[in-house]
PDB file of C-alpha atoms in Angstrom:
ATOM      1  CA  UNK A   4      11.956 -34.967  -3.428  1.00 45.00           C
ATOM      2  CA  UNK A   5      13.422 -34.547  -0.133  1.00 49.00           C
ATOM      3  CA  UNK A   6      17.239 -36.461   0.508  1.00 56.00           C
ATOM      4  CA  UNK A   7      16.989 -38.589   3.660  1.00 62.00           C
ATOM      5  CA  UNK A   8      20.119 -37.637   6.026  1.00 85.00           C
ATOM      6  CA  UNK A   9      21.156 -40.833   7.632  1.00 92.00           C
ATOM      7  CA  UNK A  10      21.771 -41.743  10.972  1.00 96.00           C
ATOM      8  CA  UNK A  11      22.966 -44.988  12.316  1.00 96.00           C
ATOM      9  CA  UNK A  12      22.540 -46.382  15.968  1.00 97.00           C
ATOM     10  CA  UNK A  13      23.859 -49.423  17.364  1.00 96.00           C
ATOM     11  CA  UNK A  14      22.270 -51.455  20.229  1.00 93.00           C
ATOM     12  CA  UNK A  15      24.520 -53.255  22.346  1.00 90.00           C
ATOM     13  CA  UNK A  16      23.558 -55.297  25.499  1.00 80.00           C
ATOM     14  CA  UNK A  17      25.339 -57.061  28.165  1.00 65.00           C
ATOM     15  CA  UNK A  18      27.106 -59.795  26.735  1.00 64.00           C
ATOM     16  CA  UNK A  19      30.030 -60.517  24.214  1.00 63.00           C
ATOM     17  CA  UNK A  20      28.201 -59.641  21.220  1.00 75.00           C
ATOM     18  CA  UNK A  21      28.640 -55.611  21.396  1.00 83.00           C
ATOM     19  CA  UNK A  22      31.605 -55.249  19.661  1.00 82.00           C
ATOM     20  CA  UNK A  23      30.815 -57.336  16.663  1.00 80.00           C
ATOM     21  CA  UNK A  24      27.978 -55.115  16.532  1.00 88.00           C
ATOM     22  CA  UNK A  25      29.803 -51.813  16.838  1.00 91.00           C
ATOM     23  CA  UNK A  26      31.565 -52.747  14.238  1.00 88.00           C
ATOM     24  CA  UNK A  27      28.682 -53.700  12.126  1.00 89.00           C
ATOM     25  CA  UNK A  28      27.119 -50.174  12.652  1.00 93.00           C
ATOM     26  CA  UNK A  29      30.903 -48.034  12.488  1.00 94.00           C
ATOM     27  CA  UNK A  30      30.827 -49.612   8.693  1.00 92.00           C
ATOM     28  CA  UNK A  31      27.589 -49.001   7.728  1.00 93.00           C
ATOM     29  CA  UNK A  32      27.782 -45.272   9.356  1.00 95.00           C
ATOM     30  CA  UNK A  33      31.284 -44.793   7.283  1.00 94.00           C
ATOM     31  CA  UNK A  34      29.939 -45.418   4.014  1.00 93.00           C
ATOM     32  CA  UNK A  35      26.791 -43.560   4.806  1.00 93.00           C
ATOM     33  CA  UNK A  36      29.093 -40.983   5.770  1.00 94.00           C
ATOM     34  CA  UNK A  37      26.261 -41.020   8.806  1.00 95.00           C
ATOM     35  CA  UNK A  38      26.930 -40.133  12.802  1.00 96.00           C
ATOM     36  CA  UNK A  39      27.095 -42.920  14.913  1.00 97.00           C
ATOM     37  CA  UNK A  40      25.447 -43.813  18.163  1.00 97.00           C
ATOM     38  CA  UNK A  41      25.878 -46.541  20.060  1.00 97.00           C
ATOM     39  CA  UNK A  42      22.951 -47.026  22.579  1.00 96.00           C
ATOM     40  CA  UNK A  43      23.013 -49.464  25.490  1.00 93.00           C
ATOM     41  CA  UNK A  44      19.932 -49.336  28.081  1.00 90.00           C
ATOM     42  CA  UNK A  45      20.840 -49.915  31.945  1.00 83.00           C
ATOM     43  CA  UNK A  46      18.531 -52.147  33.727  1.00 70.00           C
ATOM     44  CA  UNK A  47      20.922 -52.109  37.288  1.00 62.00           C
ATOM     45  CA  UNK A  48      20.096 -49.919  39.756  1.00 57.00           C
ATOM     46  CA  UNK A  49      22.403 -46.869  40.965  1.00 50.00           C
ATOM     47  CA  UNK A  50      23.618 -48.804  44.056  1.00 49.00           C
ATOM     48  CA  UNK A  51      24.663 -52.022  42.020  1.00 51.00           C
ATOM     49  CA  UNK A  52      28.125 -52.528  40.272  1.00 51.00           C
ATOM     50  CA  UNK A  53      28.761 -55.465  38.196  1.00 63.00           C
ATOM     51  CA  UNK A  54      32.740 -55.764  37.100  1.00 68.00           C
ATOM     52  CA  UNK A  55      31.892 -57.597  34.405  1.00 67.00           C
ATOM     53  CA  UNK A  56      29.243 -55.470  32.803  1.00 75.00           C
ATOM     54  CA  UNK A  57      31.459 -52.432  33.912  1.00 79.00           C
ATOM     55  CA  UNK A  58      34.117 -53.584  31.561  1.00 77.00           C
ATOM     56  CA  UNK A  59      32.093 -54.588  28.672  1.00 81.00           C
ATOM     57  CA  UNK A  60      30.396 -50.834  28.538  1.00 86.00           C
ATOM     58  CA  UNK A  61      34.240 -49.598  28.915  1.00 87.00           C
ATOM     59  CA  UNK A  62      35.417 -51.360  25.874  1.00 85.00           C
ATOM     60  CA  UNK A  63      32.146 -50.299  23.921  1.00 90.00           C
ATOM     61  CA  UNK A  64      32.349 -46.914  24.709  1.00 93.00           C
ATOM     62  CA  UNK A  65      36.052 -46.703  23.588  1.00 91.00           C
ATOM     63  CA  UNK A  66      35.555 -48.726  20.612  1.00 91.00           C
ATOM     64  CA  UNK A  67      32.913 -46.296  19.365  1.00 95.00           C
ATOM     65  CA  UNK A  68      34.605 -43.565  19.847  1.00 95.00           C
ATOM     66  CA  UNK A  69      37.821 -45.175  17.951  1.00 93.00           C
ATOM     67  CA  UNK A  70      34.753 -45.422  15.254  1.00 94.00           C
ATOM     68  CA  UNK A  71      33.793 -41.744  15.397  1.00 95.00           C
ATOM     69  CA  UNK A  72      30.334 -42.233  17.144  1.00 97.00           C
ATOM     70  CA  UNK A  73      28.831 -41.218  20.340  1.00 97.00           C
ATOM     71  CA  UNK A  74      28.096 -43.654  23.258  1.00 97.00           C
ATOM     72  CA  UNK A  75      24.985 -43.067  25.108  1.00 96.00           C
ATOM     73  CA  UNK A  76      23.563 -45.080  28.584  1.00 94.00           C
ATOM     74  CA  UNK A  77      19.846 -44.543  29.400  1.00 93.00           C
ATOM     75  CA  UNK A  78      18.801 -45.794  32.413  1.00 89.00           C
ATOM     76  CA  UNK A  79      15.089 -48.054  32.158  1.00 84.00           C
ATOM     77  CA  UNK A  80      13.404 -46.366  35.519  1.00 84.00           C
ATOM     78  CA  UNK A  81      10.844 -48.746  35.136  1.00 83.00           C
ATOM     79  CA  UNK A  82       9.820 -48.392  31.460  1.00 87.00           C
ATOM     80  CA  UNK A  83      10.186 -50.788  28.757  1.00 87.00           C
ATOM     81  CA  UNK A  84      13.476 -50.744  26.559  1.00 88.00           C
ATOM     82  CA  UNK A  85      11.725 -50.369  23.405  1.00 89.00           C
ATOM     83  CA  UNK A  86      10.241 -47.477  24.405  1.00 91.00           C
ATOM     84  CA  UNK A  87      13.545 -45.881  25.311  1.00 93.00           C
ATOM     85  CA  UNK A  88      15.142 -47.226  21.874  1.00 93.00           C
ATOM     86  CA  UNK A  89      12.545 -45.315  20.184  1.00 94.00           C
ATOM     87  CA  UNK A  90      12.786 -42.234  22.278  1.00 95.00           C
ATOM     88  CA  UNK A  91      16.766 -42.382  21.398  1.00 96.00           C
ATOM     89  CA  UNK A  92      16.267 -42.542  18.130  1.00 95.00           C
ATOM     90  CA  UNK A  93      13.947 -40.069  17.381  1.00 94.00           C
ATOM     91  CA  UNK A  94      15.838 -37.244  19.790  1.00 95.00           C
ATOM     92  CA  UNK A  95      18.722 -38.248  17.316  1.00 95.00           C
ATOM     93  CA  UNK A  96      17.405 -38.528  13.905  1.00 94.00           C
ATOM     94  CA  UNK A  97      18.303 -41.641  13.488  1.00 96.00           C
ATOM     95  CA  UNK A  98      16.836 -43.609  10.304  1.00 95.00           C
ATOM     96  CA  UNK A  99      18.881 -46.892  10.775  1.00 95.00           C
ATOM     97  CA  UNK A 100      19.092 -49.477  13.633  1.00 95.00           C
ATOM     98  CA  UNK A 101      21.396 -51.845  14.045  1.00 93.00           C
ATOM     99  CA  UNK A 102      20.611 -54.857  16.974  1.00 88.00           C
ATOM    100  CA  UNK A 103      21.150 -58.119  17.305  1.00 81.00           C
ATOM    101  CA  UNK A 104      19.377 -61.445  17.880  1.00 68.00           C
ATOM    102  CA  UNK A 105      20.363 -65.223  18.429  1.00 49.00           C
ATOM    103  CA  UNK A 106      18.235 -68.158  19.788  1.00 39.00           C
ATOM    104  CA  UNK A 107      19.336 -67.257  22.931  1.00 42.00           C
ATOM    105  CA  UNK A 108      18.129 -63.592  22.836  1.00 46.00           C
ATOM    106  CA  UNK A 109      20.595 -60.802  24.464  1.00 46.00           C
ATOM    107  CA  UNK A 110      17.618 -58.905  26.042  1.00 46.00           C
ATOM    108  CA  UNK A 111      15.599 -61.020  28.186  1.00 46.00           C
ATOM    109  CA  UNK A 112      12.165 -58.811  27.127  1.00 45.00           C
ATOM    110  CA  UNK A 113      12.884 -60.505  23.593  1.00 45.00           C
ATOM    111  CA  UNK A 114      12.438 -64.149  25.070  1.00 44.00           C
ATOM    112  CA  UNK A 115       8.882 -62.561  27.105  1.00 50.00           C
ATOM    113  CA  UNK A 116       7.633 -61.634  23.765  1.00 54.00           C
ATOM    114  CA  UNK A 117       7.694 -59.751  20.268  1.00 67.00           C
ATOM    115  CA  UNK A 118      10.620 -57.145  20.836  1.00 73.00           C
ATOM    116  CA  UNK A 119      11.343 -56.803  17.076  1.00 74.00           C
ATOM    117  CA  UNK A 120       7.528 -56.767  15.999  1.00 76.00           C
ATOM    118  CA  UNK A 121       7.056 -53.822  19.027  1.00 82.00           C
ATOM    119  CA  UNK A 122      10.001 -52.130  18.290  1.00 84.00           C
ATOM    120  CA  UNK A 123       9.103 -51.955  14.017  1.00 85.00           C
ATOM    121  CA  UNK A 124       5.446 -50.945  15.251  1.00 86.00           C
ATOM    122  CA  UNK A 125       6.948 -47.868  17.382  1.00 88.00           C
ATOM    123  CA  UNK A 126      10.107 -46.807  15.006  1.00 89.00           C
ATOM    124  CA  UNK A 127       7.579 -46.531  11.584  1.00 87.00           C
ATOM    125  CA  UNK A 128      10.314 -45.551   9.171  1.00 88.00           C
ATOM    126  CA  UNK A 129      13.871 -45.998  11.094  1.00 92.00           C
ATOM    127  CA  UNK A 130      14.857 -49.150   9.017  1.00 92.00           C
ATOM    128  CA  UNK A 131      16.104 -52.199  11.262  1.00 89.00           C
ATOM    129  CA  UNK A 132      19.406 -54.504  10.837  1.00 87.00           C
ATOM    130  CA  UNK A 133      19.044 -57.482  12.691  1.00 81.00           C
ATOM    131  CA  UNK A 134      22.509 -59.248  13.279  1.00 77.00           C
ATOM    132  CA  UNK A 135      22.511 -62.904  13.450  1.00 67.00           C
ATOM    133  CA  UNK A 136      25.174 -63.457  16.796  1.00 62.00           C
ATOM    134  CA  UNK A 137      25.961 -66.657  17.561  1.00 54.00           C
ATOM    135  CA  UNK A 138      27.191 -68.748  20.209  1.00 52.00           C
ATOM    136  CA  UNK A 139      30.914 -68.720  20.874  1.00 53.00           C
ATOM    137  CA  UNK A 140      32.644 -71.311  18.999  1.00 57.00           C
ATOM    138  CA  UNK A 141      31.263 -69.926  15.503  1.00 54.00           C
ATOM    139  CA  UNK A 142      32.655 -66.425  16.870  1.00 58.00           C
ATOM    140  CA  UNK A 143      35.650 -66.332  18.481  1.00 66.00           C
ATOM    141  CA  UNK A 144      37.659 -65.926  15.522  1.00 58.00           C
ATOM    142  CA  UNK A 145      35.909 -62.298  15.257  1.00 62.00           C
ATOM    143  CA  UNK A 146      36.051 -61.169  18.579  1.00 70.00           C
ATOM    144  CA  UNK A 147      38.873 -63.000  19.920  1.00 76.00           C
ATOM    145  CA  UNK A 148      42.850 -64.021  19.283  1.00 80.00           C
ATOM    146  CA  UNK A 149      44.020 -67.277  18.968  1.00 82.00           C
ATOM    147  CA  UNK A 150      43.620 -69.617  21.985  1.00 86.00           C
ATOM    148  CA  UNK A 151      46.524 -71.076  24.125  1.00 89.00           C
ATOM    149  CA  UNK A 152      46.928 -73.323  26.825  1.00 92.00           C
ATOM    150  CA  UNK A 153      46.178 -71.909  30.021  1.00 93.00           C
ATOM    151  CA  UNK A 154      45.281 -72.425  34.287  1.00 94.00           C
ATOM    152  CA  UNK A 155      42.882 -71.071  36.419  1.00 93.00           C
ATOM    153  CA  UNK A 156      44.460 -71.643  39.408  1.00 92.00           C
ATOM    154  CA  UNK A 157      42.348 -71.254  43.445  1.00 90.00           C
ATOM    155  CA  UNK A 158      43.666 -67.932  44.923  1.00 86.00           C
ATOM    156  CA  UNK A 159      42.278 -66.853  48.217  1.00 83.00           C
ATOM    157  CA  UNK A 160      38.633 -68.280  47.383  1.00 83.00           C
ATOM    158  CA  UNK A 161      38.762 -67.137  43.881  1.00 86.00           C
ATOM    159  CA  UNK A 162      40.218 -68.612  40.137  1.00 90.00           C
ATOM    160  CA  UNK A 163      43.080 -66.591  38.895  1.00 91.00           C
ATOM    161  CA  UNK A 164      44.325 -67.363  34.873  1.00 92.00           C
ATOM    162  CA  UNK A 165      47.595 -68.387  34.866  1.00 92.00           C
ATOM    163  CA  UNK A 166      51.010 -69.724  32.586  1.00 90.00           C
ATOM    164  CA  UNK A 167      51.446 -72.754  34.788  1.00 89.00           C
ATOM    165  CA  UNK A 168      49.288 -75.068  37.044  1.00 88.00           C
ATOM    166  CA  UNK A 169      49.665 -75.245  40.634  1.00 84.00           C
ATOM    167  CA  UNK A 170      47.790 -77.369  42.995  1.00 77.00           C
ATOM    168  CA  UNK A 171      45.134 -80.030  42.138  1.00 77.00           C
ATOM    169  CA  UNK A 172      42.197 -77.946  42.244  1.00 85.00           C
ATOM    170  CA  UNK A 173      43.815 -76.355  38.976  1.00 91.00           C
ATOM    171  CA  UNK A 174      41.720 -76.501  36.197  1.00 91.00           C
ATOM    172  CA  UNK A 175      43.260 -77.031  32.598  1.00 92.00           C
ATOM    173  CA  UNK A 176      41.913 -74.838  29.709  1.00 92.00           C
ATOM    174  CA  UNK A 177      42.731 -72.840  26.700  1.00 90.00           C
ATOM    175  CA  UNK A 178      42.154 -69.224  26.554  1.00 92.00           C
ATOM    176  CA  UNK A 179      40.764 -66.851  24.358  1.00 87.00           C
ATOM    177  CA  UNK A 180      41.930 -63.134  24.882  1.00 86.00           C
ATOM    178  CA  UNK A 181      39.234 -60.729  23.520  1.00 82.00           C
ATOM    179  CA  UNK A 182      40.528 -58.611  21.068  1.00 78.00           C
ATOM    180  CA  UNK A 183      41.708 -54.527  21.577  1.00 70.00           C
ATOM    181  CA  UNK A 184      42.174 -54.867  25.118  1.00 71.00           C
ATOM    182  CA  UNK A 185      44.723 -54.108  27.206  1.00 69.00           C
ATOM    183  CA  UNK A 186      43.870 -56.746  30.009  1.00 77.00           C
ATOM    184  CA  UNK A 187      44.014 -60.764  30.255  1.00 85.00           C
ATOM    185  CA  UNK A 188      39.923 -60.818  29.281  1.00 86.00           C
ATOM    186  CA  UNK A 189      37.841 -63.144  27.731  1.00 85.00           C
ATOM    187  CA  UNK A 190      36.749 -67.103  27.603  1.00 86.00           C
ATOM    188  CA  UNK A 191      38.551 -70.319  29.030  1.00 88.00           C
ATOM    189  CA  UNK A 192      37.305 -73.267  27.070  1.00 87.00           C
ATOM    190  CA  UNK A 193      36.908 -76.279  29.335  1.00 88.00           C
ATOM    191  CA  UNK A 194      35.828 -79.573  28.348  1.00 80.00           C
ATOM    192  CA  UNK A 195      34.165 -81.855  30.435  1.00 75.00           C
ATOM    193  CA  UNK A 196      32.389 -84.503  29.671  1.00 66.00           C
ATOM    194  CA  UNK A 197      33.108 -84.484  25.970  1.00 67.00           C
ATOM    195  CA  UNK A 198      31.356 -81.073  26.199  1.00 69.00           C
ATOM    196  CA  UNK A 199      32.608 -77.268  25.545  1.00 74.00           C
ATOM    197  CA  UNK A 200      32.360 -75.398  28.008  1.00 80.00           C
ATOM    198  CA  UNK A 201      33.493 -70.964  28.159  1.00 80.00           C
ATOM    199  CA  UNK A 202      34.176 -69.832  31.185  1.00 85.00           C
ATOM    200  CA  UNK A 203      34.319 -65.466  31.189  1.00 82.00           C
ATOM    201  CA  UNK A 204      37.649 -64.041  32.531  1.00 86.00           C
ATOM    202  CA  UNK A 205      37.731 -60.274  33.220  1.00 85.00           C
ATOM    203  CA  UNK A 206      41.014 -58.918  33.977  1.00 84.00           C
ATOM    204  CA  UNK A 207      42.744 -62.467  35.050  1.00 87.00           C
ATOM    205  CA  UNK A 208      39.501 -63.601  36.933  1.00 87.00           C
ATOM    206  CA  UNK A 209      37.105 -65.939  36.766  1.00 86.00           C
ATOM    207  CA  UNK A 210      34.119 -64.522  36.959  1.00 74.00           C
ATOM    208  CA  UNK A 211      31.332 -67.465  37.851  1.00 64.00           C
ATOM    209  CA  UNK A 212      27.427 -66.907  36.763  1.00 53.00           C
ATOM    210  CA  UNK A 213      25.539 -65.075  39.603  1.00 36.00           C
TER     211      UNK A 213
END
Protein backbone atom coordinates (compact mmCIF):
# COMPACT_ATOMS: atom_id res chain seq x y z
CA UNK A 1 0.00 0.00 0.00
CA UNK A 2 1.29 3.22 -1.06
CA UNK A 3 2.07 6.09 2.07
CA UNK A 4 0.29 9.34 1.18
CA UNK A 5 2.98 12.33 1.49
CA UNK A 6 1.08 15.23 2.85
CA UNK A 7 0.80 18.59 1.84
CA UNK A 8 -1.05 21.36 3.47
CA UNK A 9 -2.34 24.69 1.83
CA UNK A 10 -3.94 27.49 3.42
CA UNK A 11 -6.46 29.88 1.74
CA UNK A 12 -6.50 33.25 2.95
CA UNK A 13 -8.64 36.16 1.54
CA UNK A 14 -8.92 39.77 2.10
CA UNK A 15 -10.08 40.31 5.42
CA UNK A 16 -8.95 39.75 9.14
CA UNK A 17 -9.42 36.16 9.16
CA UNK A 18 -5.93 35.09 7.39
CA UNK A 19 -3.90 34.81 10.17
CA UNK A 20 -6.10 32.71 12.34
CA UNK A 21 -6.04 30.59 9.42
CA UNK A 22 -2.29 30.48 8.86
CA UNK A 23 -2.04 29.42 11.95
CA UNK A 24 -4.58 26.75 11.67
CA UNK A 25 -2.69 25.27 8.60
CA UNK A 26 1.29 26.03 10.18
CA UNK A 27 -0.10 23.41 13.03
CA UNK A 28 -1.58 20.98 11.10
CA UNK A 29 1.56 21.11 8.49
CA UNK A 30 4.00 20.75 11.77
CA UNK A 31 2.62 17.67 13.00
CA UNK A 32 2.23 16.30 9.54
CA UNK A 33 5.69 17.20 9.28
CA UNK A 34 4.03 18.50 5.71
CA UNK A 35 5.22 21.79 3.49
CA UNK A 36 3.14 24.59 3.78
CA UNK A 37 1.51 26.88 1.29
CA UNK A 38 -0.37 29.59 1.86
CA UNK A 39 -2.46 30.58 -1.28
CA UNK A 40 -4.31 33.87 -1.67
CA UNK A 41 -6.00 34.63 -5.25
CA UNK A 42 -5.83 38.43 -6.51
CA UNK A 43 -8.96 39.69 -7.97
CA UNK A 44 -7.42 43.67 -8.37
CA UNK A 45 -6.11 44.59 -11.38
CA UNK A 46 -2.26 45.52 -12.00
CA UNK A 47 -3.01 49.29 -11.96
CA UNK A 48 -4.99 49.19 -8.55
CA UNK A 49 -3.36 49.43 -5.01
CA UNK A 50 -5.37 49.01 -1.99
CA UNK A 51 -3.24 49.94 1.44
CA UNK A 52 -5.27 47.98 3.27
CA UNK A 53 -5.20 44.75 1.35
CA UNK A 54 -1.42 45.57 0.73
CA UNK A 55 -0.79 45.19 4.39
CA UNK A 56 -2.88 42.26 5.14
CA UNK A 57 -0.90 40.10 2.24
CA UNK A 58 2.41 41.65 4.00
CA UNK A 59 1.64 40.26 7.35
CA UNK A 60 0.48 36.84 5.73
CA UNK A 61 3.32 36.40 3.78
CA UNK A 62 5.69 37.01 6.78
CA UNK A 63 3.71 35.04 9.10
CA UNK A 64 4.04 32.00 6.84
CA UNK A 65 7.25 32.18 6.37
CA UNK A 66 7.85 32.57 10.37
CA UNK A 67 5.75 29.09 9.94
CA UNK A 68 8.12 27.50 7.42
CA UNK A 69 5.69 27.61 4.37
CA UNK A 70 5.67 29.25 1.08
CA UNK A 71 3.34 32.20 0.14
CA UNK A 72 1.98 32.17 -3.26
CA UNK A 73 -0.40 35.14 -5.17
CA UNK A 74 -2.19 34.01 -8.38
CA UNK A 75 -3.75 36.49 -10.16
CA UNK A 76 -7.79 35.45 -11.40
CA UNK A 77 -7.38 36.91 -15.23
CA UNK A 78 -10.83 36.31 -15.57
CA UNK A 79 -11.24 32.70 -14.37
CA UNK A 80 -13.00 31.45 -11.45
CA UNK A 81 -11.04 31.05 -8.03
CA UNK A 82 -11.86 27.54 -7.63
CA UNK A 83 -10.42 26.71 -10.59
CA UNK A 84 -7.13 28.34 -9.67
CA UNK A 85 -7.33 26.66 -6.02
CA UNK A 86 -7.40 23.46 -7.75
CA UNK A 87 -4.74 24.22 -10.26
CA UNK A 88 -2.49 25.27 -7.03
CA UNK A 89 -2.99 22.40 -5.46
CA UNK A 90 -2.42 19.91 -7.80
CA UNK A 91 1.02 21.74 -9.26
CA UNK A 92 1.90 21.29 -5.46
CA UNK A 93 0.81 17.99 -4.30
CA UNK A 94 -1.15 19.13 -1.94
CA UNK A 95 -3.67 16.54 -0.18
CA UNK A 96 -5.06 18.97 2.53
CA UNK A 97 -6.93 22.34 2.33
CA UNK A 98 -7.43 24.51 4.80
CA UNK A 99 -10.25 27.66 4.11
CA UNK A 100 -12.52 29.31 5.88
CA UNK A 101 -16.23 30.18 6.00
CA UNK A 102 -18.65 32.39 8.20
CA UNK A 103 -22.24 33.62 7.44
CA UNK A 104 -20.79 36.38 5.99
CA UNK A 105 -18.59 34.50 3.44
CA UNK A 106 -14.84 35.94 2.82
CA UNK A 107 -15.08 35.29 -0.98
CA UNK A 108 -17.94 36.93 -2.50
CA UNK A 109 -18.26 33.78 -5.29
CA UNK A 110 -19.26 31.75 -2.01
CA UNK A 111 -22.40 34.06 -1.35
CA UNK A 112 -23.23 33.64 -5.65
CA UNK A 113 -23.31 30.00 -5.07
CA UNK A 114 -21.84 26.47 -3.99
CA UNK A 115 -17.99 27.30 -3.62
CA UNK A 116 -17.37 24.38 -1.20
CA UNK A 117 -19.65 21.81 -3.18
CA UNK A 118 -17.52 23.09 -6.62
CA UNK A 119 -14.41 23.17 -5.06
CA UNK A 120 -14.91 19.17 -3.36
CA UNK A 121 -16.27 18.25 -7.00
CA UNK A 122 -12.86 19.59 -8.69
CA UNK A 123 -10.17 18.62 -5.76
CA UNK A 124 -11.54 14.59 -5.67
CA UNK A 125 -9.17 13.44 -2.97
CA UNK A 126 -7.34 16.74 -1.44
CA UNK A 127 -9.32 16.55 1.92
CA UNK A 128 -10.95 20.03 2.99
CA UNK A 129 -10.82 21.92 6.56
CA UNK A 130 -13.38 24.34 6.74
CA UNK A 131 -12.70 26.96 9.60
CA UNK A 132 -15.61 28.38 11.29
CA UNK A 133 -14.38 32.51 11.47
CA UNK A 134 -16.45 34.61 13.13
CA UNK A 135 -17.32 38.07 13.50
CA UNK A 136 -15.05 40.24 15.61
CA UNK A 137 -16.12 40.35 19.08
CA UNK A 138 -15.92 36.36 19.43
CA UNK A 139 -12.26 36.87 17.89
CA UNK A 140 -10.35 39.48 18.95
CA UNK A 141 -8.88 37.76 21.76
CA UNK A 142 -7.04 35.51 18.96
CA UNK A 143 -5.98 37.93 16.65
CA UNK A 144 -5.72 40.91 18.68
CA UNK A 145 -4.16 42.48 22.20
CA UNK A 146 -6.06 43.87 24.75
CA UNK A 147 -8.11 47.01 23.94
CA UNK A 148 -7.48 50.56 25.40
CA UNK A 149 -8.97 53.77 25.26
CA UNK A 150 -8.22 55.59 22.28
CA UNK A 151 -9.08 58.92 19.55
CA UNK A 152 -9.39 59.17 16.09
CA UNK A 153 -8.84 62.53 15.76
CA UNK A 154 -9.71 64.82 11.89
CA UNK A 155 -6.23 65.46 10.33
CA UNK A 156 -6.13 67.20 7.03
CA UNK A 157 -9.48 65.42 5.75
CA UNK A 158 -8.56 62.18 7.24
CA UNK A 159 -8.95 60.22 11.03
CA UNK A 160 -5.64 59.73 12.65
CA UNK A 161 -5.60 57.21 16.11
CA UNK A 162 -4.45 58.99 18.80
CA UNK A 163 -3.52 59.06 23.02
CA UNK A 164 -5.63 62.14 23.56
CA UNK A 165 -8.73 63.88 21.99
CA UNK A 166 -8.56 67.08 20.32
CA UNK A 167 -11.33 68.96 18.78
CA UNK A 168 -15.07 68.03 18.78
CA UNK A 169 -15.17 66.11 15.73
CA UNK A 170 -13.00 63.54 17.87
CA UNK A 171 -14.44 60.38 18.09
CA UNK A 172 -14.01 58.25 21.39
CA UNK A 173 -13.13 54.50 21.03
CA UNK A 174 -11.11 51.66 22.28
CA UNK A 175 -8.57 50.02 20.21
CA UNK A 176 -7.56 46.77 19.35
CA UNK A 177 -3.88 46.41 18.02
CA UNK A 178 -3.60 43.26 15.80
CA UNK A 179 -1.19 41.05 17.01
CA UNK A 180 2.79 40.55 15.52
CA UNK A 181 2.88 43.81 14.02
CA UNK A 182 5.06 46.39 14.19
CA UNK A 183 2.51 49.26 13.34
CA UNK A 184 -0.61 50.94 15.26
CA UNK A 185 -3.14 48.36 13.09
CA UNK A 186 -6.28 46.99 13.70
CA UNK A 187 -10.10 47.79 14.97
CA UNK A 188 -11.56 50.89 16.95
CA UNK A 189 -14.71 49.75 18.65
CA UNK A 190 -17.30 52.51 18.59
CA UNK A 191 -20.60 52.38 20.03
CA UNK A 192 -23.38 54.19 18.86
CA UNK A 193 -26.58 53.71 19.39
CA UNK A 194 -26.21 50.94 21.93
CA UNK A 195 -24.54 49.17 18.96
CA UNK A 196 -20.76 47.85 18.31
CA UNK A 197 -19.36 49.12 15.85
CA UNK A 198 -15.13 48.19 14.36
CA UNK A 199 -13.75 50.60 12.58
CA UNK A 200 -10.17 49.13 10.54
CA UNK A 201 -7.01 51.20 11.32
CA UNK A 202 -3.93 50.48 9.15
CA UNK A 203 -0.86 52.07 10.27
CA UNK A 204 -2.63 54.95 12.56
CA UNK A 205 -5.45 55.50 9.89
CA UNK A 206 -8.76 55.14 9.52
CA UNK A 207 -9.41 53.50 6.72
CA UNK A 208 -13.42 54.05 5.79
CA UNK A 209 -15.34 51.25 3.51
CA UNK A 210 -14.95 52.14 -0.24
Amino acid sequence: MEIRTEGIMVCVHYGPHGQRLIHRGGELARRLQAPLIVLTVDAIGDNEYNMQRQHYLSAWEKQTKEAGGQFLIRKCNGRKTVDIITETARENRITQIVLGQSIRTLWQEITKGNFINDLMERVGTIDLHIVAVQRYPEMLEQTHEQGSTAYLVPEGGRYILAEEAAGGETIKGVFFRELDTDFNTGLFKVVKHGEAQYLRIVQNEWVKPV
